[in-house]
Amino acid sequence: MGQIYKALTIAGSDSGGGAGIQADLKTFQMLEVYGMSAITAVTSQNTLGVNGIYDIPLEGIEGQINSVVSDIGVDAVKTGMLSQPAVIELVAEQVIKHKITKLVVDPVMIAKGGASLLADNAQDALRSRLLPLASVVTPNIPEAEVITGMQITSIHDMKEAALRIVQQFGAGAAVVKGGHSSGEPTDVLYDGEQFHLLTASRYETRHTHGTGCTFSAAITAELAKGSSLFDAVQTAKRFITLAIRYELGIGGGHGPTNHWAYWRHGNMKESMES
Ligand SMILES: Nc1ncnc2c1ncn2[C@@H]1O[C@H](COP(=O)(O)OP(=O)(O)OP(=O)(O)O)[C@@H](O)[C@H]1O
Ligand SMILES: Cc1ncc(CO)c(N)n1
């Protein structure tokens, strides 16, 4: 066995297995990275929606992070659902204390069914405490609108939002995801110096539960392995596109993506086309 790369996700649990911690661990595994978790909240959730949220006490979150970092070690960390301002504060302190340099912040705010996963009074903490520590932030369009306060209706606006997240809020880089736009799902990466547009076919499907979690987890796994940011985002785009294309068709609502599609179909040259 060669070197084992390790990633930690600090996020909420999705009992339905399509988003949150479960999506992150499945994605790490498929990209051959050893996955670990610090759970911030347990949700009772399925493809139809979120039925309950049960926050984990702060000392429990801190304990999970300390246990993992002090023994096993981490090459990269991602954050997902953080729920409350005090959780954001704690996670920021832990990132500084453990000298985490590869941090992917997925600023999760609202689930596909409309349930709020971040308290309204937590937005300031996210902006001021966490974004400056992030190597890359991965908002969807509504999240980028909340963070920047601007309206986003075009690629030009997505570029402007990504630029602001870096220049105004101090993140190392930003990817504004185009899943919520109409037409091709183009994602805009600003790496601190240049813009890159990543485009793929749009698949007409309701099974897009956890697309954002899966995408940011794939970036985290690739960064853990030592990839450049651009290469990591490109691999993540391919991973999520295949996961959406080869949908599983599970559940009566927004079903999960297919986390093994990249492994099964990723080498097929034509698999990203048509
Ligand atoms: N129907 C689709 N076909 C192809 N790619 C898509 C589709 N929907 C989203 N994507 C891609 O999936 C990735 C995640 O984007 P999206 O904007 O859906 O994230 P999100 O809203 O944060 O997801 P969620 O909150 O459900 O986890 C992006 O790369 C986006 O371009
Ligand atoms: C736990 C959790 N995290 C993130 C999302 C966003 O997809 C979700 N639905 N559930």
PDB file of C-alpha atoms and ligand atoms in Angstrom:
ATOM      1  CA  MET A   1       0.000   0.000   0.000  1.00  0.00           C
ATOM      2  CA  GLY A   2       1.386   3.408  -0.933  1.00  0.00           C
ATOM      3  CA  GLN A   3       0.739   6.576   0.999  1.00  0.00           C
ATOM      4  CA  ILE A   4      -2.720   6.855   2.584  1.00  0.00           C
ATOM      5  CA  TYR A   5      -4.274  10.297   2.117  1.00  0.00           C
ATOM      6  CA  LYS A   6      -6.792  11.392   4.751  1.00  0.00           C
ATOM      7  CA  ALA A   7      -9.727  13.818   4.745  1.00  0.00           C
ATOM      8  CA  LEU A   8     -12.063  14.985   7.498  1.00  0.00           C
ATOM      9  CA  THR A   9     -15.579  16.289   6.972  1.00  0.00           C
ATOM     10  CA  ILE A  10     -17.175  18.523   9.624  1.00  0.00           C
ATOM     11  CA  ALA A  11     -20.859  18.488   8.685  1.00  0.00           C
ATOM     12  CA  GLY A  12     -24.370  17.260   9.385  1.00  0.00           C
ATOM     13  CA  SER A  13     -25.578  13.665   9.098  1.00  0.00           C
ATOM     14  CA  ASP A  14     -28.226  12.917   6.430  1.00  0.00           C
ATOM     15  CA  SER A  15     -30.061   9.726   7.437  1.00  0.00           C
ATOM     16  CA  GLY A  16     -31.100   9.328   3.787  1.00  0.00           C
ATOM     17  CA  GLY A  17     -27.458   8.906   2.763  1.00  0.00           C
ATOM     18  CA  GLY A  18     -27.448  11.324  -0.187  1.00  0.00           C
ATOM     19  CA  ALA A  19     -26.037  14.527   1.306  1.00  0.00           C
ATOM     20  CA  GLY A  20     -24.001  15.671   4.321  1.00  0.00           C
ATOM     21  CA  ILE A  21     -21.513  13.384   6.065  1.00  0.00           C
ATOM     22  CA  GLN A  22     -22.720  10.325   4.174  1.00  0.00           C
ATOM     23  CA  ALA A  23     -22.186  11.892   0.726  1.00  0.00           C
ATOM     24  CA  ASP A  24     -18.776  13.161   1.815  1.00  0.00           C
ATOM     25  CA  LEU A  25     -17.534   9.784   3.088  1.00  0.00           C
ATOM     26  CA  LYS A  26     -18.801   7.944  -0.001  1.00  0.00           C
ATOM     27  CA  THR A  27     -17.038  10.460  -2.228  1.00  0.00           C
ATOM     28  CA  PHE A  28     -13.753  10.279  -0.283  1.00  0.00           C
ATOM     29  CA  GLN A  29     -13.874   6.488  -0.528  1.00  0.00           C
ATOM     30  CA  MET A  30     -14.475   6.482  -4.292  1.00  0.00           C
ATOM     31  CA  LEU A  31     -11.510   8.815  -4.786  1.00  0.00           C
ATOM     32  CA  GLU A  32      -9.304   6.534  -2.657  1.00  0.00           C
ATOM     33  CA  VAL A  33      -8.969   8.901   0.278  1.00  0.00           C
ATOM     34  CA  TYR A  34      -9.469   7.693   3.853  1.00  0.00           C
ATOM     35  CA  GLY A  35     -12.541   9.523   5.197  1.00  0.00           C
ATOM     36  CA  MET A  36     -13.277  10.688   8.759  1.00  0.00           C
ATOM     37  CA  SER A  37     -16.111  12.729  10.241  1.00  0.00           C
ATOM     38  CA  ALA A  38     -17.020  15.214  12.949  1.00  0.00           C
ATOM     39  CA  ILE A  39     -20.824  15.393  13.063  1.00  0.00           C
ATOM     40  CA  THR A  40     -22.300  18.827  13.902  1.00  0.00           C
ATOM     41  CA  ALA A  41     -25.987  17.849  13.779  1.00  0.00           C
ATOM     42  CA  VAL A  42     -28.052  14.755  13.076  1.00  0.00           C
ATOM     43  CA  THR A  43     -30.920  15.243  10.639  1.00  0.00           C
ATOM     44  CA  SER A  44     -33.802  12.856  10.106  1.00  0.00           C
ATOM     45  CA  GLN A  45     -34.071  13.310   6.384  1.00  0.00           C
ATOM     46  CA  ASN A  46     -35.037  11.481   3.216  1.00  0.00           C
ATOM     47  CA  THR A  47     -35.559  12.394  -0.435  1.00  0.00           C
ATOM     48  CA  LEU A  48     -38.801  14.218   0.473  1.00  0.00           C
ATOM     49  CA  GLY A  49     -37.295  16.615   3.001  1.00  0.00           C
ATOM     50  CA  VAL A  50     -35.856  17.284   6.460  1.00  0.00           C
ATOM     51  CA  ASN A  51     -38.094  16.055   9.293  1.00  0.00           C
ATOM     52  CA  GLY A  52     -35.916  16.955  12.272  1.00  0.00           C
ATOM     53  CA  ILE A  53     -32.576  18.501  13.262  1.00  0.00           C
ATOM     54  CA  TYR A  54     -30.740  17.472  16.442  1.00  0.00           C
ATOM     55  CA  ASP A  55     -27.669  19.586  17.209  1.00  0.00           C
ATOM     56  CA  ILE A  56     -24.605  17.895  18.724  1.00  0.00           C
ATOM     57  CA  PRO A  57     -23.259  19.735  21.817  1.00  0.00           C
ATOM     58  CA  LEU A  58     -20.163  21.869  21.162  1.00  0.00           C
ATOM     59  CA  GLU A  59     -17.897  19.697  23.321  1.00  0.00           C
ATOM     60  CA  GLY A  60     -18.978  16.685  21.263  1.00  0.00           C
ATOM     61  CA  ILE A  61     -17.967  18.396  18.020  1.00  0.00           C
ATOM     62  CA  GLU A  62     -14.661  19.543  19.503  1.00  0.00           C
ATOM     63  CA  GLY A  63     -14.010  16.054  20.867  1.00  0.00           C
ATOM     64  CA  GLN A  64     -14.513  14.432  17.454  1.00  0.00           C
ATOM     65  CA  ILE A  65     -12.118  16.860  15.754  1.00  0.00           C
ATOM     66  CA  ASN A  66      -9.443  16.512  18.450  1.00  0.00           C
ATOM     67  CA  SER A  67      -9.676  12.708  18.473  1.00  0.00           C
ATOM     68  CA  VAL A  68      -9.160  12.435  14.743  1.00  0.00           C
ATOM     69  CA  VAL A  69      -6.460  15.073  14.300  1.00  0.00           C
ATOM     70  CA  SER A  70      -4.360  14.078  17.338  1.00  0.00           C
ATOM     71  CA  ASP A  71      -4.033  10.436  16.302  1.00  0.00           C
ATOM     72  CA  ILE A  72      -4.770   9.808  12.628  1.00  0.00           C
ATOM     73  CA  GLY A  73      -4.016  13.250  11.164  1.00  0.00           C
ATOM     74  CA  VAL A  74      -5.683  14.998   8.225  1.00  0.00           C
ATOM     75  CA  ASP A  75      -4.422  16.137   4.811  1.00  0.00           C
ATOM     76  CA  ALA A  76      -7.521  18.221   4.034  1.00  0.00           C
ATOM     77  CA  VAL A  77     -10.757  19.247   5.788  1.00  0.00           C
ATOM     78  CA  LYS A  78     -14.173  20.258   4.495  1.00  0.00           C
ATOM     79  CA  THR A  79     -17.068  21.895   6.283  1.00  0.00           C
ATOM     80  CA  GLY A  80     -20.742  21.457   5.412  1.00  0.00           C
ATOM     81  CA  MET A  81     -23.803  22.105   7.591  1.00  0.00           C
ATOM     82  CA  LEU A  82     -22.615  24.104  10.629  1.00  0.00           C
ATOM     83  CA  SER A  83     -26.063  25.159  11.814  1.00  0.00           C
ATOM     84  CA  GLN A  84     -25.251  27.719  14.581  1.00  0.00           C
ATOM     85  CA  PRO A  85     -22.870  30.696  15.094  1.00  0.00           C
ATOM     86  CA  ALA A  86     -21.196  28.947  18.063  1.00  0.00           C
ATOM     87  CA  VAL A  87     -20.395  25.923  15.860  1.00  0.00           C
ATOM     88  CA  ILE A  88     -18.776  28.175  13.249  1.00  0.00           C
ATOM     89  CA  GLU A  89     -16.750  29.871  15.981  1.00  0.00           C
ATOM     90  CA  LEU A  90     -15.608  26.504  17.338  1.00  0.00           C
ATOM     91  CA  VAL A  91     -14.670  25.156  13.915  1.00  0.00           C
ATOM     92  CA  ALA A  92     -12.676  28.323  13.110  1.00  0.00           C
ATOM     93  CA  GLU A  93     -10.764  27.951  16.404  1.00  0.00           C
ATOM     94  CA  GLN A  94     -10.037  24.289  15.669  1.00  0.00           C
ATOM     95  CA  VAL A  95      -8.803  25.035  12.150  1.00  0.00           C
ATOM     96  CA  ILE A  96      -6.362  27.594  13.555  1.00  0.00           C
ATOM     97  CA  LYS A  97      -5.316  25.401  16.496  1.00  0.00           C
ATOM     98  CA  HIS A  98      -4.600  22.365  14.315  1.00  0.00           C
ATOM     99  CA  LYS A  99      -2.939  24.469  11.575  1.00  0.00           C
ATOM    100  CA  ILE A 100      -5.267  23.158   8.858  1.00  0.00           C
ATOM    101  CA  THR A 101      -4.044  24.630   5.573  1.00  0.00           C
ATOM    102  CA  LYS A 102      -6.318  22.831   3.094  1.00  0.00           C
ATOM    103  CA  LEU A 103      -9.856  23.851   4.056  1.00  0.00           C
ATOM    104  CA  VAL A 104     -12.860  23.573   1.727  1.00  0.00           C
ATOM    105  CA  VAL A 105     -15.875  25.530   2.997  1.00  0.00           C
ATOM    106  CA  ASP A 106     -19.218  24.517   1.499  1.00  0.00           C
ATOM    107  CA  PRO A 107     -21.460  27.272   2.900  1.00  0.00           C
ATOM    108  CA  VAL A 108     -24.561  25.067   3.270  1.00  0.00           C
ATOM    109  CA  MET A 109     -27.664  27.148   4.032  1.00  0.00           C
ATOM    110  CA  ILE A 110     -30.828  25.501   2.689  1.00  0.00           C
ATOM    111  CA  ALA A 111     -31.665  21.876   1.764  1.00  0.00           C
ATOM    112  CA  LYS A 112     -33.218  21.057  -1.639  1.00  0.00           C
ATOM    113  CA  GLY A 113     -36.680  20.777  -0.050  1.00  0.00           C
ATOM    114  CA  GLY A 114     -36.377  24.270   1.507  1.00  0.00           C
ATOM    115  CA  ALA A 115     -35.382  23.444   5.114  1.00  0.00           C
ATOM    116  CA  SER A 116     -32.941  25.890   6.691  1.00  0.00           C
ATOM    117  CA  LEU A 117     -29.640  24.274   7.701  1.00  0.00           C
ATOM    118  CA  LEU A 118     -27.919  27.487   8.880  1.00  0.00           C
ATOM    119  CA  ALA A 119     -29.441  29.858  11.443  1.00  0.00           C
ATOM    120  CA  ASP A 120     -30.056  33.385  10.069  1.00  0.00           C
ATOM    121  CA  ASN A 121     -27.808  34.853  12.765  1.00  0.00           C
ATOM    122  CA  ALA A 122     -24.941  32.580  11.662  1.00  0.00           C
ATOM    123  CA  GLN A 123     -24.322  34.294   8.319  1.00  0.00           C
ATOM    124  CA  ASP A 124     -22.067  36.958   9.835  1.00  0.00           C
ATOM    125  CA  ALA A 125     -19.938  34.360  11.621  1.00  0.00           C
ATOM    126  CA  LEU A 126     -19.586  32.409   8.381  1.00  0.00           C
ATOM    127  CA  ARG A 127     -18.406  35.515   6.537  1.00  0.00           C
ATOM    128  CA  SER A 128     -16.093  36.927   9.195  1.00  0.00           C
ATOM    129  CA  ARG A 129     -14.689  33.797  10.920  1.00  0.00           C
ATOM    130  CA  LEU A 130     -14.643  30.979   8.380  1.00  0.00           C
ATOM    131  CA  LEU A 131     -14.228  32.468   4.902  1.00  0.00           C
ATOM    132  CA  PRO A 132     -10.806  34.017   5.713  1.00  0.00           C
ATOM    133  CA  LEU A 133      -9.533  30.530   6.673  1.00  0.00           C
ATOM    134  CA  ALA A 134     -10.836  28.778   3.543  1.00  0.00           C
ATOM    135  CA  SER A 135      -8.601  27.580   0.718  1.00  0.00           C
ATOM    136  CA  VAL A 136     -11.743  27.512  -1.400  1.00  0.00           C
ATOM    137  CA  VAL A 137     -15.442  28.312  -0.808  1.00  0.00           C
ATOM    138  CA  THR A 138     -18.112  26.536  -2.904  1.00  0.00           C
ATOM    139  CA  PRO A 139     -21.455  28.419  -2.772  1.00  0.00           C
ATOM    140  CA  ASN A 140     -24.375  27.724  -5.083  1.00  0.00           C
ATOM    141  CA  ILE A 141     -25.972  30.836  -6.595  1.00  0.00           C
ATOM    142  CA  PRO A 142     -28.442  31.579  -3.721  1.00  0.00           C
ATOM    143  CA  GLU A 143     -25.634  31.102  -1.154  1.00  0.00           C
ATOM    144  CA  ALA A 144     -23.295  33.393  -3.116  1.00  0.00           C
ATOM    145  CA  GLU A 145     -26.106  35.994  -3.144  1.00  0.00           C
ATOM    146  CA  VAL A 146     -26.453  35.810   0.652  1.00  0.00           C
ATOM    147  CA  ILE A 147     -22.683  36.014   1.224  1.00  0.00           C
ATOM    148  CA  THR A 148     -22.099  38.967  -1.122  1.00  0.00           C
ATOM    149  CA  GLY A 149     -25.464  40.726  -0.909  1.00  0.00           C
ATOM    150  CA  MET A 150     -25.587  40.956  -4.718  1.00  0.00           C
ATOM    151  CA  GLN A 151     -28.101  39.516  -7.173  1.00  0.00           C
ATOM    152  CA  ILE A 152     -26.725  36.887  -9.552  1.00  0.00           C
ATOM    153  CA  THR A 153     -28.371  36.413 -12.947  1.00  0.00           C
ATOM    154  CA  SER A 154     -25.451  35.827 -15.331  1.00  0.00           C
ATOM    155  CA  ILE A 155     -21.950  34.359 -15.665  1.00  0.00           C
ATOM    156  CA  HIS A 156     -20.676  37.907 -15.302  1.00  0.00           C
ATOM    157  CA  ASP A 157     -22.443  38.168 -11.913  1.00  0.00           C
ATOM    158  CA  MET A 158     -21.054  34.757 -10.864  1.00  0.00           C
ATOM    159  CA  LYS A 159     -17.537  36.011 -11.648  1.00  0.00           C
ATOM    160  CA  GLU A 160     -18.132  39.191  -9.667  1.00  0.00           C
ATOM    161  CA  ALA A 161     -19.416  37.175  -6.672  1.00  0.00           C
ATOM    162  CA  ALA A 162     -16.412  34.813  -6.779  1.00  0.00           C
ATOM    163  CA  LEU A 163     -14.067  37.814  -6.941  1.00  0.00           C
ATOM    164  CA  ARG A 164     -15.750  39.465  -3.944  1.00  0.00           C
ATOM    165  CA  ILE A 165     -15.611  36.279  -1.863  1.00  0.00           C
ATOM    166  CA  VAL A 166     -11.841  36.286  -2.368  1.00  0.00           C
ATOM    167  CA  GLN A 167     -11.058  40.012  -2.268  1.00  0.00           C
ATOM    168  CA  GLN A 168     -13.628  41.244   0.255  1.00  0.00           C
ATOM    169  CA  PHE A 169     -13.975  38.220   2.557  1.00  0.00           C
ATOM    170  CA  GLY A 170     -10.446  36.824   2.357  1.00  0.00           C
ATOM    171  CA  ALA A 171     -11.008  33.304   1.000  1.00  0.00           C
ATOM    172  CA  GLY A 172      -8.141  31.816  -1.014  1.00  0.00           C
ATOM    173  CA  ALA A 173     -10.451  30.941  -3.922  1.00  0.00           C
ATOM    174  CA  ALA A 174     -14.155  30.543  -4.738  1.00  0.00           C
ATOM    175  CA  VAL A 175     -16.257  28.327  -6.993  1.00  0.00           C
ATOM    176  CA  VAL A 176     -19.746  29.717  -7.639  1.00  0.00           C
ATOM    177  CA  LYS A 177     -21.757  26.690  -8.828  1.00  0.00           C
ATOM    178  CA  GLY A 178     -24.226  26.975 -11.674  1.00  0.00           C
ATOM    179  CA  GLY A 179     -26.635  24.174 -10.779  1.00  0.00           C
ATOM    180  CA  HIS A 180     -29.377  26.711  -9.984  1.00  0.00           C
ATOM    181  CA  SER A 181     -29.001  28.635 -13.268  1.00  0.00           C
ATOM    182  CA  SER A 182     -30.893  27.766 -16.411  1.00  0.00           C
ATOM    183  CA  GLY A 183     -29.058  26.183 -19.331  1.00  0.00           C
ATOM    184  CA  GLU A 184     -25.697  24.511 -19.036  1.00  0.00           C
ATOM    185  CA  PRO A 185     -24.505  24.091 -15.433  1.00  0.00           C
ATOM    186  CA  THR A 186     -21.395  26.252 -15.672  1.00  0.00           C
ATOM    187  CA  ASP A 187     -19.327  26.679 -12.499  1.00  0.00           C
ATOM    188  CA  VAL A 188     -17.076  29.732 -12.112  1.00  0.00           C
ATOM    189  CA  LEU A 189     -13.742  29.280 -10.323  1.00  0.00           C
ATOM    190  CA  TYR A 190     -11.726  32.313  -9.253  1.00  0.00           C
ATOM    191  CA  ASP A 191      -8.388  31.068  -7.942  1.00  0.00           C
ATOM    192  CA  GLY A 192      -7.159  34.437  -6.673  1.00  0.00           C
ATOM    193  CA  GLU A 193      -5.529  35.282  -9.996  1.00  0.00           C
ATOM    194  CA  GLN A 194      -7.646  33.979 -12.846  1.00  0.00           C
ATOM    195  CA  PHE A 195     -11.179  32.891 -13.688  1.00  0.00           C
ATOM    196  CA  HIS A 196     -11.906  29.414 -15.052  1.00  0.00           C
ATOM    197  CA  LEU A 197     -15.293  28.273 -16.369  1.00  0.00           C
ATOM    198  CA  LEU A 198     -16.180  24.589 -15.975  1.00  0.00           C
ATOM    199  CA  THR A 199     -19.093  23.426 -18.064  1.00  0.00           C
ATOM    200  CA  ALA A 200     -20.906  20.127 -18.562  1.00  0.00           C
ATOM    201  CA  SER A 201     -24.213  18.914 -20.007  1.00  0.00           C
ATOM    202  CA  ARG A 202     -27.302  19.531 -17.885  1.00  0.00           C
ATOM    203  CA  TYR A 203     -29.230  16.338 -17.120  1.00  0.00           C
ATOM    204  CA  GLU A 204     -32.963  16.812 -16.619  1.00  0.00           C
ATOM    205  CA  THR A 205     -33.526  14.971 -13.363  1.00  0.00           C
ATOM    206  CA  ARG A 206     -35.047  15.560  -9.930  1.00  0.00           C
ATOM    207  CA  HIS A 207     -32.339  13.376  -8.361  1.00  0.00           C
ATOM    208  CA  THR A 208     -29.940  16.131  -7.345  1.00  0.00           C
ATOM    209  CA  HIS A 209     -30.013  15.725  -3.555  1.00  0.00           C
ATOM    210  CA  GLY A 210     -26.509  16.329  -2.195  1.00  0.00           C
ATOM    211  CA  THR A 211     -24.883  17.503  -5.434  1.00  0.00           C
ATOM    212  CA  GLY A 212     -23.154  20.369  -3.619  1.00  0.00           C
ATOM    213  CA  CYS A 213     -21.853  18.165  -0.787  1.00  0.00           C
ATOM    214  CA  THR A 214     -20.546  15.585  -3.254  1.00  0.00           C
ATOM    215  CA  PHE A 215     -18.840  18.222  -5.422  1.00  0.00           C
ATOM    216  CA  SER A 216     -17.052  19.900  -2.489  1.00  0.00           C
ATOM    217  CA  ALA A 217     -16.081  16.521  -0.992  1.00  0.00           C
ATOM    218  CA  ALA A 218     -14.465  15.552  -4.305  1.00  0.00           C
ATOM    219  CA  ILE A 219     -12.462  18.810  -4.297  1.00  0.00           C
ATOM    220  CA  THR A 220     -11.367  18.029  -0.716  1.00  0.00           C
ATOM    221  CA  ALA A 221     -10.274  14.480  -1.602  1.00  0.00           C
ATOM    222  CA  GLU A 222      -8.202  15.696  -4.536  1.00  0.00           C
ATOM    223  CA  LEU A 223      -6.569  18.451  -2.471  1.00  0.00           C
ATOM    224  CA  ALA A 224      -5.760  15.840   0.206  1.00  0.00           C
ATOM    225  CA  LYS A 225      -3.879  13.884  -2.481  1.00  0.00           C
ATOM    226  CA  GLY A 226      -1.845  16.963  -3.374  1.00  0.00           C
ATOM    227  CA  SER A 227      -3.612  18.035  -6.590  1.00  0.00           C
ATOM    228  CA  SER A 228      -3.595  21.680  -7.617  1.00  0.00           C
ATOM    229  CA  LEU A 229      -6.845  23.553  -6.985  1.00  0.00           C
ATOM    230  CA  PHE A 230      -7.702  23.673 -10.683  1.00  0.00           C
ATOM    231  CA  ASP A 231      -7.134  19.935 -11.150  1.00  0.00           C
ATOM    232  CA  ALA A 232      -9.162  19.212  -7.994  1.00  0.00           C
ATOM    233  CA  VAL A 233     -12.124  21.277  -9.215  1.00  0.00           C
ATOM    234  CA  GLN A 234     -11.944  19.689 -12.662  1.00  0.00           C
ATOM    235  CA  THR A 235     -12.009  16.167 -11.209  1.00  0.00           C
ATOM    236  CA  ALA A 236     -14.876  17.166  -8.897  1.00  0.00           C
ATOM    237  CA  LYS A 237     -16.870  18.494 -11.850  1.00  0.00           C
ATOM    238  CA  ARG A 238     -16.404  15.212 -13.666  1.00  0.00           C
ATOM    239  CA  PHE A 239     -17.289  13.231 -10.530  1.00  0.00           C
ATOM    240  CA  ILE A 240     -20.569  15.118  -9.919  1.00  0.00           C
ATOM    241  CA  THR A 241     -21.574  15.168 -13.595  1.00  0.00           C
ATOM    242  CA  LEU A 242     -21.286  11.378 -13.799  1.00  0.00           C
ATOM    243  CA  ALA A 243     -23.031  10.983 -10.414  1.00  0.00           C
ATOM    244  CA  ILE A 244     -25.994  12.992 -11.763  1.00  0.00           C
ATOM    245  CA  ARG A 245     -25.976  11.348 -15.191  1.00  0.00           C
ATOM    246  CA  TYR A 246     -26.082   7.775 -13.826  1.00  0.00           C
ATOM    247  CA  GLU A 247     -28.836   8.522 -11.288  1.00  0.00           C
ATOM    248  CA  LEU A 248     -30.056   5.770  -8.961  1.00  0.00           C
ATOM    249  CA  GLY A 249     -33.735   6.724  -9.013  1.00  0.00           C
ATOM    250  CA  ILE A 250     -34.163   6.164  -5.271  1.00  0.00           C
ATOM    251  CA  GLY A 251     -36.992   7.656  -3.173  1.00  0.00           C
ATOM    252  CA  GLY A 252     -40.147   9.625  -3.953  1.00  0.00           C
ATOM    253  CA  GLY A 253     -38.579  13.105  -4.008  1.00  0.00           C
ATOM    254  CA  HIS A 254     -35.130  14.544  -4.744  1.00  0.00           C
ATOM    255  CA  GLY A 255     -33.108  11.312  -4.801  1.00  0.00           C
ATOM    256  CA  PRO A 256     -29.367  10.975  -4.156  1.00  0.00           C
ATOM    257  CA  THR A 257     -26.684  11.031  -6.832  1.00  0.00           C
ATOM    258  CA  ASN A 258     -24.726   7.930  -7.813  1.00  0.00           C
ATOM    259  CA  HIS A 259     -21.492   8.002  -5.861  1.00  0.00           C
ATOM    260  CA  TRP A 260     -20.027   4.998  -7.657  1.00  0.00           C
ATOM    261  CA  ALA A 261     -20.616   6.318 -11.196  1.00  0.00           C
ATOM    262  CA  TYR A 262     -17.155   7.915 -11.442  1.00  0.00           C
ATOM    263  CA  TRP A 263     -15.492   4.641 -10.518  1.00  0.00           C
ATOM    264  CA  ARG A 264     -17.737   2.641 -12.847  1.00  0.00           C
ATOM    265  CA  HIS A 265     -17.975   5.001 -15.841  1.00  0.00           C
ATOM    266  CA  GLY A 266     -15.191   7.552 -15.237  1.00  0.00           C
ATOM    267  CA  ASN A 267     -12.760   5.971 -17.683  1.00  0.00           C
ATOM    268  CA  MET A 268     -15.246   5.890 -20.547  1.00  0.00           C
ATOM    269  CA  LYS A 269     -14.176   8.633 -22.915  1.00  0.00           C
ATOM    270  CA  GLU A 270     -17.718   9.345 -24.046  1.00  0.00           C
ATOM    271  CA  SER A 271     -19.199   9.303 -20.551  1.00  0.00           C
ATOM    272  CA  MET A 272     -19.147  13.109 -20.153  1.00  0.00           C
ATOM    273  CA  GLU A 273     -20.565  13.715 -23.604  1.00  0.00           C
ATOM    274  CA  SER A 274     -24.125  13.684 -24.952  1.00  0.00           C
TER     275      SER A 274
HETATM  276  N1  LIG B   1     -29.042  18.926 -13.573  1.00  0.00           N
HETATM  277  C1  LIG B   1     -27.701  18.993 -13.530  1.00  0.00           C
HETATM  278  N2  LIG B   1     -26.956  18.438 -14.548  1.00  0.00           N
HETATM  279  C2  LIG B   1     -25.599  18.497 -14.528  1.00  0.00           C
HETATM  280  N3  LIG B   1     -24.895  19.121 -13.536  1.00  0.00           N
HETATM  281  C3  LIG B   1     -25.577  19.691 -12.510  1.00  0.00           C
HETATM  282  C4  LIG B   1     -27.007  19.662 -12.451  1.00  0.00           C
HETATM  283  N4  LIG B   1     -27.405  20.298 -11.306  1.00  0.00           N
HETATM  284  C5  LIG B   1     -26.275  20.690 -10.668  1.00  0.00           C
HETATM  285  N5  LIG B   1     -25.167  20.349 -11.387  1.00  0.00           N
HETATM  286  C6  LIG B   1     -23.766  20.549 -10.982  1.00  0.00           C
HETATM  287  O1  LIG B   1     -23.630  19.951  -9.682  1.00  0.00           O
HETATM  288  C7  LIG B   1     -22.712  20.697  -8.880  1.00  0.00           C
HETATM  289  C8  LIG B   1     -23.420  21.165  -7.620  1.00  0.00           C
HETATM  290  O2  LIG B   1     -24.156  22.336  -7.925  1.00  0.00           O
HETATM  291  P1  LIG B   1     -25.487  22.843  -7.233  1.00  0.00           P
HETATM  292  O3  LIG B   1     -25.636  24.269  -7.654  1.00  0.00           O
HETATM  293  O4  LIG B   1     -26.599  21.894  -7.540  1.00  0.00           O
HETATM  294  O5  LIG B   1     -25.108  22.683  -5.698  1.00  0.00           O
HETATM  295  P2  LIG B   1     -26.004  22.820  -4.408  1.00  0.00           P
HETATM  296  O6  LIG B   1     -27.223  23.608  -4.692  1.00  0.00           O
HETATM  297  O7  LIG B   1     -25.086  23.326  -3.346  1.00  0.00           O
HETATM  298  O8  LIG B   1     -26.423  21.318  -4.087  1.00  0.00           O
HETATM  299  P3  LIG B   1     -27.152  20.735  -2.739  1.00  0.00           P
HETATM  300  O9  LIG B   1     -27.542  21.895  -1.879  1.00  0.00           O
HETATM  301  O10 LIG B   1     -28.294  19.908  -3.199  1.00  0.00           O
HETATM  302  O11 LIG B   1     -26.116  19.855  -2.093  1.00  0.00           O
HETATM  303  C9  LIG B   1     -22.205  21.833  -9.778  1.00  0.00           C
HETATM  304  O12 LIG B   1     -21.032  21.422 -10.439  1.00  0.00           O
HETATM  305  C10 LIG B   1     -23.347  22.001 -10.775  1.00  0.00           C
HETATM  306  O13 LIG B   1     -22.931  22.638 -11.953  1.00  0.00           O
HETATM  307  C1  LIG B   2     -27.010  17.169   6.534  1.00  0.00           C
HETATM  308  C2  LIG B   2     -27.156  17.898   5.249  1.00  0.00           C
HETATM  309  N1  LIG B   2     -26.119  18.668   4.818  1.00  0.00           N
HETATM  310  C3  LIG B   2     -26.225  19.355   3.642  1.00  0.00           C
HETATM  311  C4  LIG B   2     -27.377  19.280   2.886  1.00  0.00           C
HETATM  312  C5  LIG B   2     -27.481  20.084   1.596  1.00  0.00           C
HETATM  313  O1  LIG B   2     -27.643  19.313   0.515  1.00  0.00           O
HETATM  314  C6  LIG B   2     -28.433  18.446   3.360  1.00  0.00           C
HETATM  315  N2  LIG B   2     -29.590  18.316   2.665  1.00  0.00           N
HETATM  316  N3  LIG B   2     -28.289  17.779   4.548  1.00  0.00           N
END
